[in-house]
mmCIF file of C-alpha atoms in Angstrom:
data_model
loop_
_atom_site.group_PDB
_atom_site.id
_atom_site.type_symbol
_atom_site.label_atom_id
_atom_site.label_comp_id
_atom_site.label_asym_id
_atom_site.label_seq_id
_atom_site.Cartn_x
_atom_site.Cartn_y
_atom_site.Cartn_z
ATOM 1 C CA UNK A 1 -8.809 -16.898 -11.634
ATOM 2 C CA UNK A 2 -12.022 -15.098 -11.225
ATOM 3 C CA UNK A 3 -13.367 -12.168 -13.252
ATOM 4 C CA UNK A 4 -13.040 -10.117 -10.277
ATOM 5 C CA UNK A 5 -9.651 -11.190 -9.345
ATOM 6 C CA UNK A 6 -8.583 -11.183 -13.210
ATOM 7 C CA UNK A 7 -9.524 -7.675 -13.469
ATOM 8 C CA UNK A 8 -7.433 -6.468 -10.609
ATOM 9 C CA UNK A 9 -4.689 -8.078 -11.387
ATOM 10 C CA UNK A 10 -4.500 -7.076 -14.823
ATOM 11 C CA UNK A 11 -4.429 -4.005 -14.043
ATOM 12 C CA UNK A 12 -2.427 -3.322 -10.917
ATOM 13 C CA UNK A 13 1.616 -3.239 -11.619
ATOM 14 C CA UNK A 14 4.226 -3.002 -8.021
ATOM 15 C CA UNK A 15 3.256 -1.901 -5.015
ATOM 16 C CA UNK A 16 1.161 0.180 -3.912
ATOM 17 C CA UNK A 17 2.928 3.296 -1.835
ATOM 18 C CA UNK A 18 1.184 4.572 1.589
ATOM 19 C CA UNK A 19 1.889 7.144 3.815
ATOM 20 C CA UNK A 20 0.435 8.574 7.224
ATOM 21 C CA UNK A 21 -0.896 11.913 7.432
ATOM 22 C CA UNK A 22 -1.409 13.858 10.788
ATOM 23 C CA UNK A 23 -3.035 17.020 11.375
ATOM 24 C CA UNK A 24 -4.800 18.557 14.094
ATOM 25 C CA UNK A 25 -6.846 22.055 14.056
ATOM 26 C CA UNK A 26 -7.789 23.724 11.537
ATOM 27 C CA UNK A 27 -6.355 22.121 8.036
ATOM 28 C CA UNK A 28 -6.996 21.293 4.201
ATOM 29 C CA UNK A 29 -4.594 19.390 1.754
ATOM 30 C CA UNK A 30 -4.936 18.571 -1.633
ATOM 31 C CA UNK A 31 -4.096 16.077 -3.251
ATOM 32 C CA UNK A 32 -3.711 16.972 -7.427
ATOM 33 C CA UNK A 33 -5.433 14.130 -9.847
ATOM 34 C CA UNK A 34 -3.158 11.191 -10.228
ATOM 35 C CA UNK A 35 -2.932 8.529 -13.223
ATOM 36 C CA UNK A 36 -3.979 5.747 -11.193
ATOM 37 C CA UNK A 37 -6.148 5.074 -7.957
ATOM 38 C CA UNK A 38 -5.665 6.544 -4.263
ATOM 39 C CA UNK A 39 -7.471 5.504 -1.265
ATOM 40 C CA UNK A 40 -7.801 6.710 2.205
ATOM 41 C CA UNK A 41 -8.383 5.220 5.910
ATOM 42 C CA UNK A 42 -9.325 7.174 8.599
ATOM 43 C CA UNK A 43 -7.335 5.645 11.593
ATOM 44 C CA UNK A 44 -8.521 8.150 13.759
ATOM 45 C CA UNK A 45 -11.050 11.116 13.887
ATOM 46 C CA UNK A 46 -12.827 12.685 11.125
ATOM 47 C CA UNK A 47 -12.672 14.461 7.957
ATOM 48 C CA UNK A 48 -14.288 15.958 4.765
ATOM 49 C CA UNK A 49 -12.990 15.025 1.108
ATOM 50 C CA UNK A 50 -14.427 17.238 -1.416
ATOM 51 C CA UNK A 51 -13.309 15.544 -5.089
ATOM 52 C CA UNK A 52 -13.225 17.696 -7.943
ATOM 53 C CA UNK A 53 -16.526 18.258 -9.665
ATOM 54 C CA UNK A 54 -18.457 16.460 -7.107
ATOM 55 C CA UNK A 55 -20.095 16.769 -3.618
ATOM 56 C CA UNK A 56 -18.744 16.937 0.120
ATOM 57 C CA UNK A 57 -18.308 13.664 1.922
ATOM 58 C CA UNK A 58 -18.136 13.126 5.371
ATOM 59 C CA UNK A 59 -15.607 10.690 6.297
ATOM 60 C CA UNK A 60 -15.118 9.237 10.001
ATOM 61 C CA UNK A 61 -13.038 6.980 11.885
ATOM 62 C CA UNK A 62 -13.050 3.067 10.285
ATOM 63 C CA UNK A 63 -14.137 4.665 7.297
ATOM 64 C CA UNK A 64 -12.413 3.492 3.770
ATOM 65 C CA UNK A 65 -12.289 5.521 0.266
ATOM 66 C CA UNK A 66 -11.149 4.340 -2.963
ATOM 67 C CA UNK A 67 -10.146 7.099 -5.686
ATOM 68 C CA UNK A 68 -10.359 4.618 -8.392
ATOM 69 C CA UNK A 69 -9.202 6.842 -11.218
ATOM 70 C CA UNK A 70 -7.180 8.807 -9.561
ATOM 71 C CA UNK A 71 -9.594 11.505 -9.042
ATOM 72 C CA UNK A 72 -8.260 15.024 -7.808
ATOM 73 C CA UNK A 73 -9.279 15.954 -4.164
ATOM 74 C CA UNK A 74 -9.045 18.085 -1.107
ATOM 75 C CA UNK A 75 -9.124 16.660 2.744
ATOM 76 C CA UNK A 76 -10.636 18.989 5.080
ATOM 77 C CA UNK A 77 -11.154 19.834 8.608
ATOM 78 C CA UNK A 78 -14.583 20.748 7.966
ATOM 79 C CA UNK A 79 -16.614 21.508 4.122
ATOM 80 C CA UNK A 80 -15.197 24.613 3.178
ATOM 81 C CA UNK A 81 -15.710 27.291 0.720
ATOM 82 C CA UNK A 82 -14.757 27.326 -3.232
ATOM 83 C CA UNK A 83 -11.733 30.234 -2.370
ATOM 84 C CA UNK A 84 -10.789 28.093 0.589
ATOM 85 C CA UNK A 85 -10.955 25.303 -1.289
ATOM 86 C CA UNK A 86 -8.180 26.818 -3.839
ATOM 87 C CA UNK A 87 -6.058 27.396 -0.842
ATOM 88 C CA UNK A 88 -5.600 24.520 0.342
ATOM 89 C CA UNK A 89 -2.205 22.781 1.081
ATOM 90 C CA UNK A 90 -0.633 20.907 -1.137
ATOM 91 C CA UNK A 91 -0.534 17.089 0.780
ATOM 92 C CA UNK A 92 3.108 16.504 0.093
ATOM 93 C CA UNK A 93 3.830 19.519 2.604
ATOM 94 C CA UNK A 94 1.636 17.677 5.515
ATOM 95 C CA UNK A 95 3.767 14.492 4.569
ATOM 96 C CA UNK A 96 7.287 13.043 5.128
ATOM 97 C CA UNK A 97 8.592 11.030 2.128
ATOM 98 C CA UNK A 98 6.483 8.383 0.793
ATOM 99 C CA UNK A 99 7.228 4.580 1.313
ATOM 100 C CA UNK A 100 5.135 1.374 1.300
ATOM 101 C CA UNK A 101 5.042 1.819 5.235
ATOM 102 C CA UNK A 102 4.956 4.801 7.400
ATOM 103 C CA UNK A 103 7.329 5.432 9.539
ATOM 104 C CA UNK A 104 6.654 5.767 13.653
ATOM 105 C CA UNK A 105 3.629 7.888 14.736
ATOM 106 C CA UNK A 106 3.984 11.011 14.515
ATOM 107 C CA UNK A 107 3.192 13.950 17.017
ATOM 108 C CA UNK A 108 0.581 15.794 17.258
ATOM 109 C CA UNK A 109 0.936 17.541 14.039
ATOM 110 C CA UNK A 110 2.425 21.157 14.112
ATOM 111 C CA UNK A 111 2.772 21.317 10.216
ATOM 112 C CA UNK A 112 -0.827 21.134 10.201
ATOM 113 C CA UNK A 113 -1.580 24.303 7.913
ATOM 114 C CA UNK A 114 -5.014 25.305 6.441
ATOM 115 C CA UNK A 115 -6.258 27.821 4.017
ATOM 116 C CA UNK A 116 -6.201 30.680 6.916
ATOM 117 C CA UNK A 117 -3.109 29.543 8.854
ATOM 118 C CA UNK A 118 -2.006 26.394 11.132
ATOM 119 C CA UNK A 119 -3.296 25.047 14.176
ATOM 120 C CA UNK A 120 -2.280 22.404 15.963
ATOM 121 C CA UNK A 121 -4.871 22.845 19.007
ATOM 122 C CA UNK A 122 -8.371 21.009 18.127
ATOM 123 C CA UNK A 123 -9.826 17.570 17.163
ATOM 124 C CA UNK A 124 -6.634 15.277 15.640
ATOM 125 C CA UNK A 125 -7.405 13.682 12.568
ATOM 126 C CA UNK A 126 -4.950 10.987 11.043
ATOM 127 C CA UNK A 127 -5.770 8.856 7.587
ATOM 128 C CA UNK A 128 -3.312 6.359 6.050
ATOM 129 C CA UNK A 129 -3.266 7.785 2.555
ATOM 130 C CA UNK A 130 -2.233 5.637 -0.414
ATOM 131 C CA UNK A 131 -1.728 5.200 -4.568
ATOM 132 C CA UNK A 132 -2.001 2.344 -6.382
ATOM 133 C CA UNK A 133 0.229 2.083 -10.185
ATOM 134 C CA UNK A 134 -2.368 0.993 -12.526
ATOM 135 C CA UNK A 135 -1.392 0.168 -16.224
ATOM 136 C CA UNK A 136 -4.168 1.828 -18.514
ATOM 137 C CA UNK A 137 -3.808 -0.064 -21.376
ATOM 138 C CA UNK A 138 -5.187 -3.228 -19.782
ATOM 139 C CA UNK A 139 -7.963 -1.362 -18.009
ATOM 140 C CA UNK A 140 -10.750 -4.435 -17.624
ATOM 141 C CA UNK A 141 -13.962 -2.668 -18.301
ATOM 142 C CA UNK A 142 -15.060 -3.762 -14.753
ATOM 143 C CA UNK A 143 -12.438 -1.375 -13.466
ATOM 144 C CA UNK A 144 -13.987 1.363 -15.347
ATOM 145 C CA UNK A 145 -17.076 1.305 -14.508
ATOM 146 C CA UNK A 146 -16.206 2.380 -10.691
ATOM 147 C CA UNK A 147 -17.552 5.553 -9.376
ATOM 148 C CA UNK A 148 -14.997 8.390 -9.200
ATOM 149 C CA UNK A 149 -15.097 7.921 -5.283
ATOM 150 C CA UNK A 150 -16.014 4.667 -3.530
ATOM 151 C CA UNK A 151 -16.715 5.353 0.377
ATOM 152 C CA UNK A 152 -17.214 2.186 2.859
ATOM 153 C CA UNK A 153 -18.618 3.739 6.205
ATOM 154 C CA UNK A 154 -17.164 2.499 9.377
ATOM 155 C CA UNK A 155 -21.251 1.865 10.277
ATOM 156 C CA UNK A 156 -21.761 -0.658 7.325
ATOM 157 C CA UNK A 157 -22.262 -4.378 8.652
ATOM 158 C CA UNK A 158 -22.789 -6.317 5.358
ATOM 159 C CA UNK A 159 -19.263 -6.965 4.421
ATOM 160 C CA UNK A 160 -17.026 -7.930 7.467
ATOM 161 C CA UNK A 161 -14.329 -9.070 5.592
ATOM 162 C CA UNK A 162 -13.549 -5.163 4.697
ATOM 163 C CA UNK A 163 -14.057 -4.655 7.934
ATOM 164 C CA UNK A 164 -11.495 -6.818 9.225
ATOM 165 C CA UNK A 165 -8.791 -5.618 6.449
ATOM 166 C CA UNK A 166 -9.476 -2.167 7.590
ATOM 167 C CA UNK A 167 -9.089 -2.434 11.492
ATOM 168 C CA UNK A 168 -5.591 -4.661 10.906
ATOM 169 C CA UNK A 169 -4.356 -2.362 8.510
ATOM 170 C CA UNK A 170 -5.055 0.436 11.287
ATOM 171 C CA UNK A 171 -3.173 -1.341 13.785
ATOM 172 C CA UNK A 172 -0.473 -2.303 11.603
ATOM 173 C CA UNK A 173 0.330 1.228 10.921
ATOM 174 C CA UNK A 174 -0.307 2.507 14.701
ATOM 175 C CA UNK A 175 1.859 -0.671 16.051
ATOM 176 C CA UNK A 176 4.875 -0.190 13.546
ATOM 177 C CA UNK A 177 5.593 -3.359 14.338
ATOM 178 C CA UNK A 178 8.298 -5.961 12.794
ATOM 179 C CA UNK A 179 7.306 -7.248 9.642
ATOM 180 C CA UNK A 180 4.703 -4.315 8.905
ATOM 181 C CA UNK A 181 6.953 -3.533 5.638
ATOM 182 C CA UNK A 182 5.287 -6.866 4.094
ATOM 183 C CA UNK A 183 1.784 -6.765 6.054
ATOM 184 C CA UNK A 184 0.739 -3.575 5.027
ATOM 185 C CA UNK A 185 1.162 -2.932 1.574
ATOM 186 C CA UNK A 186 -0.478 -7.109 1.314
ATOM 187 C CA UNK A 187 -3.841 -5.548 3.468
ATOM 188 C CA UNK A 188 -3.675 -2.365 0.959
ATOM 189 C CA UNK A 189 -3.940 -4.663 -1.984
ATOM 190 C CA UNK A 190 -6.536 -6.896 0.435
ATOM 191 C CA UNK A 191 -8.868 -3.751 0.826
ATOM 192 C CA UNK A 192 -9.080 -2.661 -3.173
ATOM 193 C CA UNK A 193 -10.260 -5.933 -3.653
ATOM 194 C CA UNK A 194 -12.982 -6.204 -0.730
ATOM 195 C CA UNK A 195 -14.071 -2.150 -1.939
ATOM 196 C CA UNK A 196 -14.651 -3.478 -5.626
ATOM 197 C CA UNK A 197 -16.585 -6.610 -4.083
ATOM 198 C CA UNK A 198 -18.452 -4.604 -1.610
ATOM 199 C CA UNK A 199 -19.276 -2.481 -5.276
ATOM 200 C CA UNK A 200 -20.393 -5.574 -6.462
ATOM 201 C CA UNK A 201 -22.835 -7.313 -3.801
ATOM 202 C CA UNK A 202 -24.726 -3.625 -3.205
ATOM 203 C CA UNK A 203 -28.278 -5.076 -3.896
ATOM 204 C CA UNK A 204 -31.612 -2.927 -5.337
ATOM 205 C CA UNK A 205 -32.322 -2.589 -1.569
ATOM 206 C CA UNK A 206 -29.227 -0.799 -0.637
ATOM 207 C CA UNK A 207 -29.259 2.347 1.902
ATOM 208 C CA UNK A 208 -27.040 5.242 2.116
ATOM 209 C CA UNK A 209 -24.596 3.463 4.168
ATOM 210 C CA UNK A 210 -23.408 1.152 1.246
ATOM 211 C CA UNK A 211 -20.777 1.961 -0.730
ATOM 212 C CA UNK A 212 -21.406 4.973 -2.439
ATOM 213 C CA UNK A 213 -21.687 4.475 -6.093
ATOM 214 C CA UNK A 214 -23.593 7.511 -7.896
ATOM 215 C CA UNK A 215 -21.465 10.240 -10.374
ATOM 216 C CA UNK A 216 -21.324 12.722 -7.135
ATOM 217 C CA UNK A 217 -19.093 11.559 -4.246
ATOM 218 C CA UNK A 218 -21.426 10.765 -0.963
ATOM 219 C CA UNK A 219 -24.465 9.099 -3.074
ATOM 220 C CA UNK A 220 -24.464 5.691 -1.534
ATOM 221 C CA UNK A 221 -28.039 4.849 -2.138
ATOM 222 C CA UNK A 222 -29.230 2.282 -5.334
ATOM 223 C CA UNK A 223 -27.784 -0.653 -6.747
ATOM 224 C CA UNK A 224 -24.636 -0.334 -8.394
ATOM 225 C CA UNK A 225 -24.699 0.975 -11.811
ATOM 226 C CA UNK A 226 -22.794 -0.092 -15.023
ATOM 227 C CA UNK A 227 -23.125 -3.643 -17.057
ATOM 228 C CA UNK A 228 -20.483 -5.776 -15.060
ATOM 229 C CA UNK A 229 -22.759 -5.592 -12.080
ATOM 230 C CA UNK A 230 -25.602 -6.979 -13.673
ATOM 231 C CA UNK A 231 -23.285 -9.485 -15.757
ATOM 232 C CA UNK A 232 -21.596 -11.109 -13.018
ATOM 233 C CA UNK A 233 -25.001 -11.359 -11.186
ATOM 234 C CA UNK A 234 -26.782 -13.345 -14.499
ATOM 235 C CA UNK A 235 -26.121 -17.043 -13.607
ATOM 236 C CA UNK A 236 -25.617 -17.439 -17.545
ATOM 237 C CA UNK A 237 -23.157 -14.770 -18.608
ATOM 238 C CA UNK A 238 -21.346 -14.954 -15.294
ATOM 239 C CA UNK A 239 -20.909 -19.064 -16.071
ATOM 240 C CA UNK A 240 -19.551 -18.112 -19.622
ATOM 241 C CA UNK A 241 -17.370 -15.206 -18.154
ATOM 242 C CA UNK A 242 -16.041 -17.861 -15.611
ATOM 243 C CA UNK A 243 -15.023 -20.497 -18.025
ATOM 244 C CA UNK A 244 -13.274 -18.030 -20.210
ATOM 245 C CA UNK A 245 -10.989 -16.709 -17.200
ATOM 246 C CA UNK A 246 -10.410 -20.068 -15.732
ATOM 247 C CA UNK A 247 -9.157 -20.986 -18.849
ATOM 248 C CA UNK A 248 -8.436 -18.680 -21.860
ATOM 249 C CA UNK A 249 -5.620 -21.348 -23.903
ATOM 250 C CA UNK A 250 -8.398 -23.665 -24.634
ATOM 251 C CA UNK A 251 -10.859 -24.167 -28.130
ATOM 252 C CA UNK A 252 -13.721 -22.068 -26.812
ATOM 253 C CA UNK A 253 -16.444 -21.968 -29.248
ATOM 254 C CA UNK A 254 -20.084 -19.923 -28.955
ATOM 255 C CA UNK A 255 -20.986 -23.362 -28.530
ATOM 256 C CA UNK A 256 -19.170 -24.602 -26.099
ATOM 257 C CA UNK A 257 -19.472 -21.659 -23.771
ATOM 258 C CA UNK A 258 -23.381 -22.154 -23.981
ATOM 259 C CA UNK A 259 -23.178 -25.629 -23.450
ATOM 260 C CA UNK A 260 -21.271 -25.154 -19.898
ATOM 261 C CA UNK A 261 -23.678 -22.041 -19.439
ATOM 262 C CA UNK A 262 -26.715 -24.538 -19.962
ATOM 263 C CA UNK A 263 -28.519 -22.483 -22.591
ATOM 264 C CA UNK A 264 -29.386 -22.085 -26.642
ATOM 265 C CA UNK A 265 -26.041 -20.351 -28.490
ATOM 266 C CA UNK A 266 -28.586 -17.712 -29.499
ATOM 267 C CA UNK A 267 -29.692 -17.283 -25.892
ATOM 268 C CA UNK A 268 -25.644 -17.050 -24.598
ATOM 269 C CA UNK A 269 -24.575 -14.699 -27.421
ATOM 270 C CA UNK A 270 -28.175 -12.536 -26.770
ATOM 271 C CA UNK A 271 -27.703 -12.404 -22.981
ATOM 272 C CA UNK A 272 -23.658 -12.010 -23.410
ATOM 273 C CA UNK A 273 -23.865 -9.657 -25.541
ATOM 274 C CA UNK A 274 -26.231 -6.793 -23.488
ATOM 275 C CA UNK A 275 -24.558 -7.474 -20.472
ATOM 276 C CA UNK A 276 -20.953 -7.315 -21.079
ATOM 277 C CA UNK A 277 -20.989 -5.316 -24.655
ATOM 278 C CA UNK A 278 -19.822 -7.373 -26.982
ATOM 279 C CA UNK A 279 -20.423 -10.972 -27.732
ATOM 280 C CA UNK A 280 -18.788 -14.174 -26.412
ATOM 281 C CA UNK A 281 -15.840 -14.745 -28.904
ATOM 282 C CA UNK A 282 -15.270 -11.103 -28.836
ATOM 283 C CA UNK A 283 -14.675 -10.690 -25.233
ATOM 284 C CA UNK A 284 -12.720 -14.131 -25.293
ATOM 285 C CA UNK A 285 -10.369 -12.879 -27.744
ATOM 286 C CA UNK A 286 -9.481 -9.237 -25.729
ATOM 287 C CA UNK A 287 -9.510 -11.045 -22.728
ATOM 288 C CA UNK A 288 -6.711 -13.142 -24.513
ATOM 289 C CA UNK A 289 -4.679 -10.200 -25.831
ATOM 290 C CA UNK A 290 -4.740 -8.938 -22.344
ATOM 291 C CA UNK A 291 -3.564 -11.562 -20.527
ATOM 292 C CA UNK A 292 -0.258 -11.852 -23.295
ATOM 293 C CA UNK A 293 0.284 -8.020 -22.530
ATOM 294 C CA UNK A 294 0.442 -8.949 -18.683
ATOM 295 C CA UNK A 295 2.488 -11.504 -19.295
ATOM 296 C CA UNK A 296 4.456 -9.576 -21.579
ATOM 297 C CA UNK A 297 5.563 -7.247 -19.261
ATOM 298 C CA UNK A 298 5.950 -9.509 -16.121
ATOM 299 C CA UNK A 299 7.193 -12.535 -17.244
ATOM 300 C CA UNK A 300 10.238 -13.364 -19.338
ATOM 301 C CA UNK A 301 8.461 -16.454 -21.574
ATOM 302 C CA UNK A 302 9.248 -16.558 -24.719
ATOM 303 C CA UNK A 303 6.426 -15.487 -27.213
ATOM 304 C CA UNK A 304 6.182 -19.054 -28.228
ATOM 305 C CA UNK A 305 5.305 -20.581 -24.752
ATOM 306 C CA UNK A 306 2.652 -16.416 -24.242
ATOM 307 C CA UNK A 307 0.880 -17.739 -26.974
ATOM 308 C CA UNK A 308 0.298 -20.978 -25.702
ATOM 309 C CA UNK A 309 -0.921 -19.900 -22.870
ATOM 310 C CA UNK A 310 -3.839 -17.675 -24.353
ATOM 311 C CA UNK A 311 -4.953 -19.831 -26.741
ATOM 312 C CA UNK A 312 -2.755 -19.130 -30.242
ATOM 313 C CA UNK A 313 -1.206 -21.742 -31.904
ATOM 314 C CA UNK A 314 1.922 -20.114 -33.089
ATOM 315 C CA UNK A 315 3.830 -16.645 -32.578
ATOM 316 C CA UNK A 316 2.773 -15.189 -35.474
ATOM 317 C CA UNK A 317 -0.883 -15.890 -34.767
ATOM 318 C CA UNK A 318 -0.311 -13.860 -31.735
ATOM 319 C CA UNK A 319 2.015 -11.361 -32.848
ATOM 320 C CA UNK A 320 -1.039 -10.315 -35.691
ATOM 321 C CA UNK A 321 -3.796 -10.240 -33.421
ATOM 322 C CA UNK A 322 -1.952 -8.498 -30.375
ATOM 323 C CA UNK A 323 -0.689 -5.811 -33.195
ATOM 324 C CA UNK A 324 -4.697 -5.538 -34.394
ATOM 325 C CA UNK A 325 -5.574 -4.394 -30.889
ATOM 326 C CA UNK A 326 -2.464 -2.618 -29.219
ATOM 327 C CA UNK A 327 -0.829 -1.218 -32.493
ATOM 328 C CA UNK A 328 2.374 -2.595 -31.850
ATOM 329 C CA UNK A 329 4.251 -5.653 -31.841
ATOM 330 C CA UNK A 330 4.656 -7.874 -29.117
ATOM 331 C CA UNK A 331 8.514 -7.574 -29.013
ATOM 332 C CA UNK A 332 8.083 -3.665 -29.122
ATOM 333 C CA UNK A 333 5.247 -4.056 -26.113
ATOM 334 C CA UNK A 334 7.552 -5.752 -23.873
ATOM 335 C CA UNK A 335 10.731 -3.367 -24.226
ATOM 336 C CA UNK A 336 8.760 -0.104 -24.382
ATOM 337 C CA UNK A 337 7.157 -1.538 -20.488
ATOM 338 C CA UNK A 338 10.904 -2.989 -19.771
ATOM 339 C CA UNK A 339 12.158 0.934 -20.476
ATOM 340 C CA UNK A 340 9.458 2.450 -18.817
ATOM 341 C CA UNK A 341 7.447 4.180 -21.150
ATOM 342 C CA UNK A 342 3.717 4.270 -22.079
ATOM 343 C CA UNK A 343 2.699 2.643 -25.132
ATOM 344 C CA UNK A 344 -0.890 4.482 -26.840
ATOM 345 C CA UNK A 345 -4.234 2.683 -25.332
ATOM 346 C CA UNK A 346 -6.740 0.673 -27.229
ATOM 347 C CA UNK A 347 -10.144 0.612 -26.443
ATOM 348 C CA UNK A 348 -11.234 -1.698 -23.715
ATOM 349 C CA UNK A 349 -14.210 -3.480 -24.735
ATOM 350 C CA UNK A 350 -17.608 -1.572 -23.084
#
């Protein structure tokens, strides 16, 4: 796969969970920080989110959000005040039980309660609010280099394809229609990937309506910051980084990767090296040990036929180097994500 796609993937685990929420009037809900992503879509109105620590942003119909680490919030009627702000609803209240597709619409919401009381006369405002699982430990450093809040406007023409994945997932959840259960949770996973590449293409001319990308919620303006950007946008590194993920089992060597790149092994390892954060072999072998743990935990291959696949020769090859970086055996990895439980991060490479 791609970098992009790799990245996702690696580390996204089940499905993500969506519900609808439907208020009218005069109304705030928070929504407490969460240990993975959210993301909203505004099927129909407008709102404000105010994240924790950062600064008011207008959100209208069309318009997507992406929470990618799981970033604390409050939904608004309108930008409210700091006491208002710590009296806001908690969301669950505004919502019926959470499943990977709403149920029916609603009516017009008379649970709608705000900071000063309820109000179901006014403007109606309803978002299709959602959480994605995300499994730290194999956290690609693309991934962390999102903004805390990632905000497509409906009025942003460069990337139709979000677009698209945004007005069928709205009329997917208005329509309730037969076979929603599998269409909508497949256009939720559809739209974190077009946010991230939307992240991605912003260029050094980009205006306020791109994605907003800057450490305060609502700063769309600028290119988008971080090293991955400006790796996967060097036709050298992003050459290297695409042999490595289209195929991590084979012999790579400095060498060889600068060979398919087209450039000096002192030129690869120099470029590779500032863009992504550490150099070629370095990167190849997390990447490896990242790709066992996924496969680890959602495939039942024996550690023989894991190691095969990224690149060792034998088990206990693997087994040494996957202990180096995750502090725990591979056997140990897979039952401790089997039972449920968290096993201690490692460091993702910068």
């Amino acid at each position: 796969m791609d970098v992009v796609s790799d990245a996702i993937a690696a580390v996204r685990i089940g499905r993500p969970s969506t519900n609808r929420l439907r208020v009218a009037g005069r109304w705030s809900a928070w929504i407490p920080g969460y240990d993975g992503a959210g993301f909203h879509v505004v099927l129909e109105g407008g709102c404000w989110l105010l994240p924790d620590g950062g600064a008011p942003l207008s959100l209208a119909a069309g318009d997507a959000v992406l929470l990618p680490h799981g970033t604390g919030h409050v939904l608004a009627a309108a930008p409210l005040e700091l006491a208002e702000v710590e009296r806001a609803v908690p969301v669950d209240r505004l919502l019926g039980p959470a499943g990977s597709v709403p149920g029916p619409r609603p009516p017009r919401a008379t649970g709608a309660v705000g900071p000063q009381g309820a109000s179901a006369d006014g403007p109606v405002t309803e978002l299709l609010c959602g959480k994605y699982r995300l499994e730290h430990s194999r956290t690609h450093p693309l991934m962390r280099e999102l903004p805390d809040v990632l905000h497509l406007p409906t009025s942003v023409g460069s990337h139709p394809e979000l677009r698209a994945a945004v007005d069928l997932l709205g009329g997917e959840v208005v329509a309730d229609r037969a076979g929603g259960a599998l269409a909508v949770p497949s256009l939720v996973d559809l739209l974190l990937v077009y946010l991230v590449r939307a992240w991605l293409e912003r260029g050094p001319g980009a205006g306020p309506d791109d994605p907003g990308t800057g450490d305060r919620a609502g700063e769309g303006a600028g290119p988008a910051r971080g090293r991955w950007p400006a790796a996967l946008g060097d036709p050298v590194v992003s050459e290297a980084l695409r042999a490595v993920h289209e195929d991590p089992a084979r012999d790579w060597s400095t060498d060889g990767l600068a060979a398919r790149a087209g450039v000096s092994r002192a030129t690869l390892t120099r470029r590779f090296t500032a863009l992504v954060g550490r150099p070629p072999m370095a990167y190849l072998a997390w990447w490896r040990m990242t790709r066992a743990a996924t496969l680890l935990q959602e495939t039942d291959d024996p550690l023989e036929v894991i190691a095969r696949r990224v690149g060792y020769s034998t088990p206990y090859a693997l087994s040494h180097a996957f202990s180096r970086l995750f502090g725990t055996t591979p056997g140990r990895y897979r039952a401790a994500r089997a039972a449920g439980a968290i096993a201690v991060e490692r460091p993702a490479p910068a």
